[in-house]
PDB file of C-alpha atoms and ligand atoms in Angstrom:
ATOM      1  CA  UNK A 212     145.189 135.549 149.747  1.00 89.00           C
ATOM      2  CA  UNK A 213     145.983 132.123 150.248  1.00 96.00           C
ATOM      3  CA  UNK A 214     149.335 130.515 151.182  1.00 98.00           C
ATOM      4  CA  UNK A 215     148.667 127.038 152.056  1.00 98.00           C
ATOM      5  CA  UNK A 216     147.242 124.343 150.197  1.00 98.00           C
ATOM      6  CA  UNK A 217     146.395 121.294 152.732  1.00 98.00           C
ATOM      7  CA  UNK A 218     145.357 117.875 150.449  1.00 98.00           C
ATOM      8  CA  UNK A 219     143.177 115.145 151.157  1.00 97.00           C
ATOM      9  CA  UNK A 220     144.746 112.213 149.979  1.00 96.00           C
ATOM     10  CA  UNK A 221     141.640 109.335 149.515  1.00 93.00           C
ATOM     11  CA  UNK A 222     140.551 110.606 146.245  1.00 92.00           C
ATOM     12  CA  UNK A 223     142.016 113.520 144.921  1.00 96.00           C
ATOM     13  CA  UNK A 224     145.735 112.642 145.332  1.00 97.00           C
ATOM     14  CA  UNK A 225     145.239 109.300 144.437  1.00 96.00           C
ATOM     15  CA  UNK A 226     142.721 106.909 143.921  1.00 94.00           C
ATOM     16  CA  UNK A 227     142.287 104.512 146.945  1.00 93.00           C
ATOM     17  CA  UNK A 228     139.366 105.769 147.762  1.00 88.00           C
ATOM     18  CA  UNK A 229     138.415 102.902 145.316  1.00 92.00           C
ATOM     19  CA  UNK A 230     140.431 100.101 147.921  1.00 95.00           C
ATOM     20  CA  UNK A 231     138.158 101.169 150.502  1.00 95.00           C
ATOM     21  CA  UNK A 232     135.289 101.170 148.315  1.00 96.00           C
ATOM     22  CA  UNK A 233     136.434  96.901 147.620  1.00 96.00           C
ATOM     23  CA  UNK A 234     137.134  95.837 150.466  1.00 97.00           C
ATOM     24  CA  UNK A 235     134.293  97.666 152.416  1.00 97.00           C
ATOM     25  CA  UNK A 236     132.299  95.774 149.774  1.00 96.00           C
ATOM     26  CA  UNK A 237     134.003  92.282 150.259  1.00 97.00           C
ATOM     27  CA  UNK A 238     133.155  92.726 154.332  1.00 97.00           C
ATOM     28  CA  UNK A 239     130.315  94.122 153.124  1.00 97.00           C
ATOM     29  CA  UNK A 240     129.171  90.940 151.038  1.00 96.00           C
ATOM     30  CA  UNK A 241     130.387  88.402 153.679  1.00 96.00           C
ATOM     31  CA  UNK A 242     127.797  90.216 156.325  1.00 96.00           C
ATOM     32  CA  UNK A 243     125.756  89.626 153.327  1.00 96.00           C
ATOM     33  CA  UNK A 244     124.938  93.582 153.319  1.00 96.00           C
ATOM     34  CA  UNK A 245     123.918  94.998 150.893  1.00 93.00           C
ATOM     35  CA  UNK A 246     126.016  97.879 149.341  1.00 94.00           C
ATOM     36  CA  UNK A 247     126.998 100.145 146.153  1.00 93.00           C
ATOM     37  CA  UNK A 248     128.598 103.164 145.507  1.00 90.00           C
ATOM     38  CA  UNK A 249     125.868 104.768 146.034  1.00 89.00           C
ATOM     39  CA  UNK A 250     126.139 104.550 149.669  1.00 92.00           C
ATOM     40  CA  UNK A 251     130.362 104.310 149.332  1.00 92.00           C
ATOM     41  CA  UNK A 252     129.820 108.204 149.435  1.00 88.00           C
ATOM     42  CA  UNK A 253     128.673 108.358 152.775  1.00 89.00           C
ATOM     43  CA  UNK A 254     131.911 106.704 153.695  1.00 90.00           C
ATOM     44  CA  UNK A 255     134.088 109.705 152.445  1.00 86.00           C
ATOM     45  CA  UNK A 256     136.579 111.190 154.302  1.00 81.00           C
ATOM     46  CA  UNK A 257     135.126 109.197 157.487  1.00 86.00           C
ATOM     47  CA  UNK A 258     136.925 107.230 159.773  1.00 90.00           C
ATOM     48  CA  UNK A 259     137.649 103.480 159.392  1.00 94.00           C
ATOM     49  CA  UNK A 260     135.492 102.874 162.714  1.00 95.00           C
ATOM     50  CA  UNK A 261     132.796 105.560 161.734  1.00 93.00           C
ATOM     51  CA  UNK A 262     132.262 103.767 158.052  1.00 96.00           C
ATOM     52  CA  UNK A 263     132.240 100.119 159.700  1.00 97.00           C
ATOM     53  CA  UNK A 264     129.354 101.302 162.176  1.00 97.00           C
ATOM     54  CA  UNK A 265     127.328 101.814 158.743  1.00 96.00           C
ATOM     55  CA  UNK A 266     127.349  99.473 156.964  1.00 97.00           C
ATOM     56  CA  UNK A 267     125.776  97.329 160.067  1.00 97.00           C
ATOM     57  CA  UNK A 268     123.291 100.334 160.270  1.00 96.00           C
ATOM     58  CA  UNK A 269     123.046  99.628 156.633  1.00 95.00           C
ATOM     59  CA  UNK A 270     122.181  95.770 156.923  1.00 96.00           C
ATOM     60  CA  UNK A 271     121.134  96.192 160.639  1.00 96.00           C
ATOM     61  CA  UNK A 272     122.593  93.897 161.880  1.00 97.00           C
ATOM     62  CA  UNK A 273     124.341  94.763 165.876  1.00 96.00           C
ATOM     63  CA  UNK A 274     127.674  93.292 166.919  1.00 96.00           C
ATOM     64  CA  UNK A 275     129.975  93.097 170.660  1.00 97.00           C
ATOM     65  CA  UNK A 276     132.582  96.008 170.046  1.00 97.00           C
ATOM     66  CA  UNK A 277     135.689  93.072 170.538  1.00 98.00           C
ATOM     67  CA  UNK A 278     132.904  91.216 166.629  1.00 98.00           C
ATOM     68  CA  UNK A 279     133.589  95.338 164.959  1.00 98.00           C
ATOM     69  CA  UNK A 280     137.619  95.831 166.002  1.00 97.00           C
ATOM     70  CA  UNK A 281     137.800  91.930 164.016  1.00 98.00           C
ATOM     71  CA  UNK A 282     136.054  93.544 160.916  1.00 98.00           C
ATOM     72  CA  UNK A 283     137.719  96.237 160.523  1.00 98.00           C
ATOM     73  CA  UNK A 284     141.141  94.821 161.341  1.00 98.00           C
ATOM     74  CA  UNK A 285     139.492  91.988 158.381  1.00 98.00           C
ATOM     75  CA  UNK A 286     138.904  95.588 156.121  1.00 98.00           C
ATOM     76  CA  UNK A 287     141.935  97.152 156.792  1.00 98.00           C
ATOM     77  CA  UNK A 288     143.822  93.945 156.415  1.00 98.00           C
ATOM     78  CA  UNK A 289     141.972  93.543 152.258  1.00 98.00           C
ATOM     79  CA  UNK A 290     142.323  97.137 151.732  1.00 97.00           C
ATOM     80  CA  UNK A 291     146.464  97.201 152.683  1.00 98.00           C
ATOM     81  CA  UNK A 292     146.878  94.518 150.246  1.00 97.00           C
ATOM     82  CA  UNK A 293     145.325  97.133 147.724  1.00 96.00           C
ATOM     83  CA  UNK A 294     147.139  99.868 149.125  1.00 97.00           C
ATOM     84  CA  UNK A 295     150.518  97.914 148.294  1.00 97.00           C
ATOM     85  CA  UNK A 296     149.874  97.015 144.849  1.00 97.00           C
ATOM     86  CA  UNK A 297     150.914 100.896 144.781  1.00 97.00           C
ATOM     87  CA  UNK A 298     153.653 102.288 142.319  1.00 97.00           C
ATOM     88  CA  UNK A 299     154.090 106.879 141.839  1.00 96.00           C
ATOM     89  CA  UNK A 300     152.305 106.306 138.074  1.00 97.00           C
ATOM     90  CA  UNK A 301     149.281 105.594 139.689  1.00 97.00           C
ATOM     91  CA  UNK A 302     149.313 109.753 141.208  1.00 97.00           C
ATOM     92  CA  UNK A 303     146.425 110.822 138.867  1.00 97.00           C
ATOM     93  CA  UNK A 304     147.277 112.566 135.791  1.00 97.00           C
ATOM     94  CA  UNK A 305     148.575 116.545 136.796  1.00 97.00           C
ATOM     95  CA  UNK A 306     149.111 116.222 140.208  1.00 97.00           C
ATOM     96  CA  UNK A 307     152.179 115.979 141.081  1.00 96.00           C
ATOM     97  CA  UNK A 308     152.821 118.553 138.949  1.00 96.00           C
ATOM     98  CA  UNK A 309     150.516 120.737 139.929  1.00 97.00           C
ATOM     99  CA  UNK A 310     152.792 120.212 144.225  1.00 97.00           C
ATOM    100  CA  UNK A 311     155.068 121.351 142.481  1.00 96.00           C
ATOM    101  CA  UNK A 312     154.010 124.662 140.656  1.00 97.00           C
ATOM    102  CA  UNK A 313     152.707 125.614 143.583  1.00 97.00           C
ATOM    103  CA  UNK A 314     156.039 124.556 145.772  1.00 96.00           C
ATOM    104  CA  UNK A 315     157.559 127.249 143.213  1.00 96.00           C
ATOM    105  CA  UNK A 316     154.952 130.161 144.462  1.00 96.00           C
ATOM    106  CA  UNK A 317     156.447 129.485 147.923  1.00 97.00           C
ATOM    107  CA  UNK A 318     152.675 128.115 148.668  1.00 98.00           C
ATOM    108  CA  UNK A 319     153.068 126.025 152.072  1.00 98.00           C
ATOM    109  CA  UNK A 320     151.450 121.731 150.978  1.00 98.00           C
ATOM    110  CA  UNK A 321     149.934 119.950 154.416  1.00 98.00           C
ATOM    111  CA  UNK A 322     147.849 116.730 153.528  1.00 98.00           C
ATOM    112  CA  UNK A 323     145.202 115.858 155.847  1.00 97.00           C
ATOM    113  CA  UNK A 324     143.693 112.504 155.051  1.00 94.00           C
ATOM    114  CA  UNK A 325     141.695 110.684 157.859  1.00 91.00           C
ATOM    115  CA  UNK A 326     143.338 107.495 156.474  1.00 93.00           C
ATOM    116  CA  UNK A 327     146.336 105.422 159.094  1.00 94.00           C
ATOM    117  CA  UNK A 328     146.804 104.197 156.463  1.00 97.00           C
ATOM    118  CA  UNK A 329     148.209 108.053 154.696  1.00 96.00           C
ATOM    119  CA  UNK A 330     151.873 108.144 155.630  1.00 96.00           C
ATOM    120  CA  UNK A 331     151.640 104.024 153.489  1.00 97.00           C
ATOM    121  CA  UNK A 332     150.519 106.009 150.451  1.00 97.00           C
ATOM    122  CA  UNK A 333     152.227 108.500 150.182  1.00 97.00           C
ATOM    123  CA  UNK A 334     155.809 106.811 150.688  1.00 97.00           C
ATOM    124  CA  UNK A 335     154.977 104.221 148.193  1.00 97.00           C
ATOM    125  CA  UNK A 336     153.989 107.481 145.420  1.00 96.00           C
ATOM    126  CA  UNK A 337     157.180 108.874 146.442  1.00 96.00           C
ATOM    127  CA  UNK A 338     155.254 112.244 147.313  1.00 96.00           C
ATOM    128  CA  UNK A 339     156.552 111.888 151.928  1.00 96.00           C
ATOM    129  CA  UNK A 340     158.888 114.668 151.240  1.00 95.00           C
ATOM    130  CA  UNK A 341     157.100 117.338 148.688  1.00 96.00           C
ATOM    131  CA  UNK A 342     154.802 118.339 152.346  1.00 98.00           C
ATOM    132  CA  UNK A 343     155.810 120.693 154.959  1.00 98.00           C
ATOM    133  CA  UNK A 344     153.030 119.197 157.055  1.00 98.00           C
ATOM    134  CA  UNK A 345     151.188 116.021 156.963  1.00 98.00           C
ATOM    135  CA  UNK A 346     148.448 115.072 159.304  1.00 97.00           C
ATOM    136  CA  UNK A 347     146.741 111.523 159.090  1.00 95.00           C
ATOM    137  CA  UNK A 348     144.216 109.886 161.866  1.00 93.00           C
ATOM    138  CA  UNK A 349     146.084 108.765 163.964  1.00 95.00           C
ATOM    139  CA  UNK A 350     146.539 111.806 164.924  1.00 96.00           C
ATOM    140  CA  UNK A 351     143.320 112.990 165.659  1.00 95.00           C
ATOM    141  CA  UNK A 352     140.656 112.179 167.558  1.00 93.00           C
ATOM    142  CA  UNK A 353     137.856 113.986 165.504  1.00 92.00           C
ATOM    143  CA  UNK A 354     136.998 112.709 161.602  1.00 86.00           C
ATOM    144  CA  UNK A 355     135.663 114.818 159.589  1.00 90.00           C
ATOM    145  CA  UNK A 356     132.632 116.610 159.488  1.00 93.00           C
ATOM    146  CA  UNK A 357     134.978 117.839 161.861  1.00 95.00           C
ATOM    147  CA  UNK A 358     137.316 120.187 161.119  1.00 98.00           C
ATOM    148  CA  UNK A 359     140.106 118.908 163.416  1.00 97.00           C
ATOM    149  CA  UNK A 360     142.268 117.389 160.740  1.00 97.00           C
ATOM    150  CA  UNK A 361     142.237 120.948 158.394  1.00 98.00           C
ATOM    151  CA  UNK A 362     143.256 122.957 162.049  1.00 98.00           C
ATOM    152  CA  UNK A 363     145.709 120.652 162.835  1.00 98.00           C
ATOM    153  CA  UNK A 364     147.536 120.693 159.545  1.00 98.00           C
ATOM    154  CA  UNK A 365     147.457 124.403 159.215  1.00 98.00           C
ATOM    155  CA  UNK A 366     148.534 125.086 163.136  1.00 98.00           C
ATOM    156  CA  UNK A 367     151.916 122.649 162.391  1.00 98.00           C
ATOM    157  CA  UNK A 368     152.754 124.517 158.357  1.00 98.00           C
ATOM    158  CA  UNK A 369     151.739 128.003 160.738  1.00 98.00           C
ATOM    159  CA  UNK A 370     149.174 129.559 158.643  1.00 98.00           C
ATOM    160  CA  UNK A 371     146.380 131.562 159.785  1.00 98.00           C
ATOM    161  CA  UNK A 372     143.477 128.629 158.607  1.00 98.00           C
ATOM    162  CA  UNK A 373     141.820 132.179 156.562  1.00 97.00           C
ATOM    163  CA  UNK A 374     144.656 131.447 154.039  1.00 98.00           C
ATOM    164  CA  UNK A 375     144.248 127.824 154.038  1.00 98.00           C
ATOM    165  CA  UNK A 376     142.178 126.399 150.626  1.00 98.00           C
ATOM    166  CA  UNK A 377     141.437 122.674 150.750  1.00 98.00           C
ATOM    167  CA  UNK A 378     141.296 119.844 148.285  1.00 98.00           C
ATOM    168  CA  UNK A 379     138.567 117.797 149.462  1.00 96.00           C
ATOM    169  CA  UNK A 380     136.295 114.750 147.539  1.00 93.00           C
ATOM    170  CA  UNK A 381     133.935 114.035 150.259  1.00 90.00           C
ATOM    171  CA  UNK A 382     130.689 116.483 151.859  1.00 91.00           C
ATOM    172  CA  UNK A 383     131.635 115.539 154.806  1.00 91.00           C
ATOM    173  CA  UNK A 384     135.486 117.004 153.859  1.00 94.00           C
ATOM    174  CA  UNK A 385     134.128 119.978 152.127  1.00 96.00           C
ATOM    175  CA  UNK A 386     132.332 121.083 155.643  1.00 96.00           C
ATOM    176  CA  UNK A 387     134.932 119.492 157.537  1.00 97.00           C
ATOM    177  CA  UNK A 388     137.346 122.615 155.436  1.00 98.00           C
ATOM    178  CA  UNK A 389     134.605 125.390 155.717  1.00 97.00           C
ATOM    179  CA  UNK A 390     133.822 124.911 159.530  1.00 98.00           C
ATOM    180  CA  UNK A 391     137.642 125.086 159.712  1.00 98.00           C
ATOM    181  CA  UNK A 392     137.887 128.492 158.236  1.00 98.00           C
ATOM    182  CA  UNK A 393     138.720 128.004 155.348  1.00 98.00           C
ATOM    183  CA  UNK A 394     138.654 127.959 151.466  1.00 97.00           C
ATOM    184  CA  UNK A 395     137.224 124.709 150.050  1.00 97.00           C
ATOM    185  CA  UNK A 396     138.388 122.833 146.099  1.00 97.00           C
ATOM    186  CA  UNK A 397     135.660 120.307 146.197  1.00 97.00           C
ATOM    187  CA  UNK A 398     137.096 117.192 143.149  1.00 96.00           C
ATOM    188  CA  UNK A 399     134.351 115.056 141.989  1.00 93.00           C
ATOM    189  CA  UNK A 400     131.577 115.482 140.426  1.00 83.00           C
ATOM    190  CA  UNK A 401     129.050 115.238 143.101  1.00 75.00           C
ATOM    191  CA  UNK A 402     125.987 116.781 143.829  1.00 81.00           C
ATOM    192  CA  UNK A 403     127.210 117.127 147.436  1.00 79.00           C
ATOM    193  CA  UNK A 404     130.597 119.326 146.872  1.00 90.00           C
ATOM    194  CA  UNK A 405     128.364 121.898 145.707  1.00 90.00           C
ATOM    195  CA  UNK A 406     128.876 124.131 148.882  1.00 94.00           C
ATOM    196  CA  UNK A 407     132.956 124.041 148.009  1.00 96.00           C
ATOM    197  CA  UNK A 408     134.005 127.814 145.950  1.00 95.00           C
ATOM    198  CA  UNK A 409     135.266 125.627 143.427  1.00 95.00           C
ATOM    199  CA  UNK A 410     134.384 122.404 142.508  1.00 95.00           C
ATOM    200  CA  UNK A 411     137.334 120.649 139.013  1.00 96.00           C
ATOM    201  CA  UNK A 412     136.405 117.114 138.186  1.00 95.00           C
ATOM    202  CA  UNK A 413     140.315 116.360 138.894  1.00 96.00           C
ATOM    203  CA  UNK A 414     142.603 118.107 140.970  1.00 97.00           C
ATOM    204  CA  UNK A 415     144.984 117.915 137.338  1.00 97.00           C
ATOM    205  CA  UNK A 416     142.024 120.501 136.375  1.00 97.00           C
ATOM    206  CA  UNK A 417     143.649 122.594 138.377  1.00 97.00           C
ATOM    207  CA  UNK A 418     146.441 125.525 137.575  1.00 97.00           C
ATOM    208  CA  UNK A 419     148.205 127.280 140.847  1.00 96.00           C
ATOM    209  CA  UNK A 420     147.257 130.203 139.220  1.00 96.00           C
ATOM    210  CA  UNK A 421     144.216 129.985 139.813  1.00 96.00           C
ATOM    211  CA  UNK A 422     143.938 130.036 143.206  1.00 95.00           C
ATOM    212  CA  UNK A 423     144.267 134.285 143.415  1.00 92.00           C
ATOM    213  CA  UNK A 424     140.615 133.770 142.210  1.00 87.00           C
ATOM    214  CA  UNK A 425     139.244 132.532 145.238  1.00 90.00           C
TER     215      UNK A 425
HETATM  216  P1  LIG B 711     141.738 103.890 157.612  1.00 68.68           P
HETATM  217  P2  LIG B 711     141.023 110.695 153.175  1.00 68.68           P
HETATM  218  C1  LIG B 711     139.847 108.432 154.153  1.00 68.68           C
HETATM  219  O1  LIG B 711     140.612 109.296 153.932  1.00 68.68           O
HETATM  220  C2  LIG B 711     138.939 108.013 153.146  1.00 68.68           C
HETATM  221  O2  LIG B 711     138.075 108.405 152.605  1.00 68.68           O
HETATM  222  C3  LIG B 711     137.458 106.885 153.847  1.00 68.68           C
HETATM  223  O3  LIG B 711     136.953 105.687 153.087  1.00 68.68           O
HETATM  224  C4  LIG B 711     138.671 105.837 154.784  1.00 68.68           C
HETATM  225  O4  LIG B 711     137.220 106.082 155.852  1.00 68.68           O
HETATM  226  C5  LIG B 711     139.670 106.736 156.025  1.00 68.68           C
HETATM  227  O5  LIG B 711     139.959 107.502 155.601  1.00 68.68           O
HETATM  228  C6  LIG B 711     140.138 106.171 157.731  1.00 68.68           C
HETATM  229  O6  LIG B 711     141.247 105.199 156.645  1.00 68.68           O
HETATM  230  O7  LIG B 711     140.535 102.909 157.139  1.00 68.68           O
HETATM  231  O8  LIG B 711     143.209 103.697 156.258  1.00 68.68           O
HETATM  232  O9  LIG B 711     141.814 104.850 158.273  1.00 68.68           O
HETATM  233  O10 LIG B 711     139.741 110.876 152.233  1.00 68.68           O
HETATM  234  O11 LIG B 711     140.739 111.673 155.123  1.00 68.68           O
HETATM  235  O12 LIG B 711     142.307 111.078 153.001  1.00 68.68           O
HETATM  236 MG1  LIG B 712     139.211 111.706 150.142  1.00 68.68          MG
END
């Protein structure tokens, strides 16, 4: 019996995954690295610095830690510029209703994102108060596929991992959810989500009644 739903943020609640891609692509262009949507799949759910490492690896570039910090900071500045255009209407269709329906059913709600900007994003969307706990990239040591972010979220809401379901759009996130001993709903169309217990094209396609079939 599911008692809690844990939501990833980027790509599950709002299309900030697009902003991450645009900001990384802008940096990759400056570095002369070819970077498309295909390569971007590897960056989803992983930390900012790990994402930069993947881009540098793609371009065969080595750099000092100081230089890497500068590039990561630059990417984040661009990302935050895009994020600050977000409005409550930018939540993916059906997500607000799903969160409210789950609350009516007394299901605990948590947000578990690798992003250090997660609090900023949910405030802009006007949904911060809907969550019983928010765990973000500032609170964890290991990012997905490590289960830390989900286990911490379960701990904060006081629900055993086996009664939690995670909504995830990234392969690394699905792996993290399964490693945490949780159920997982994959969001998107990529075959990489196949390991999830159920896959929906968008989060809004999931109904609160569907929890019973998991
Ligand atoms: P930031 P999620 C993740 O968020 C993104 O999927 C990933 O692409 C990004 O690199 C990571 O957050 C860190 O984000 O640079 O804002 O700290 O999908 O776990 O909500
Ligand atoms: Mg995501």
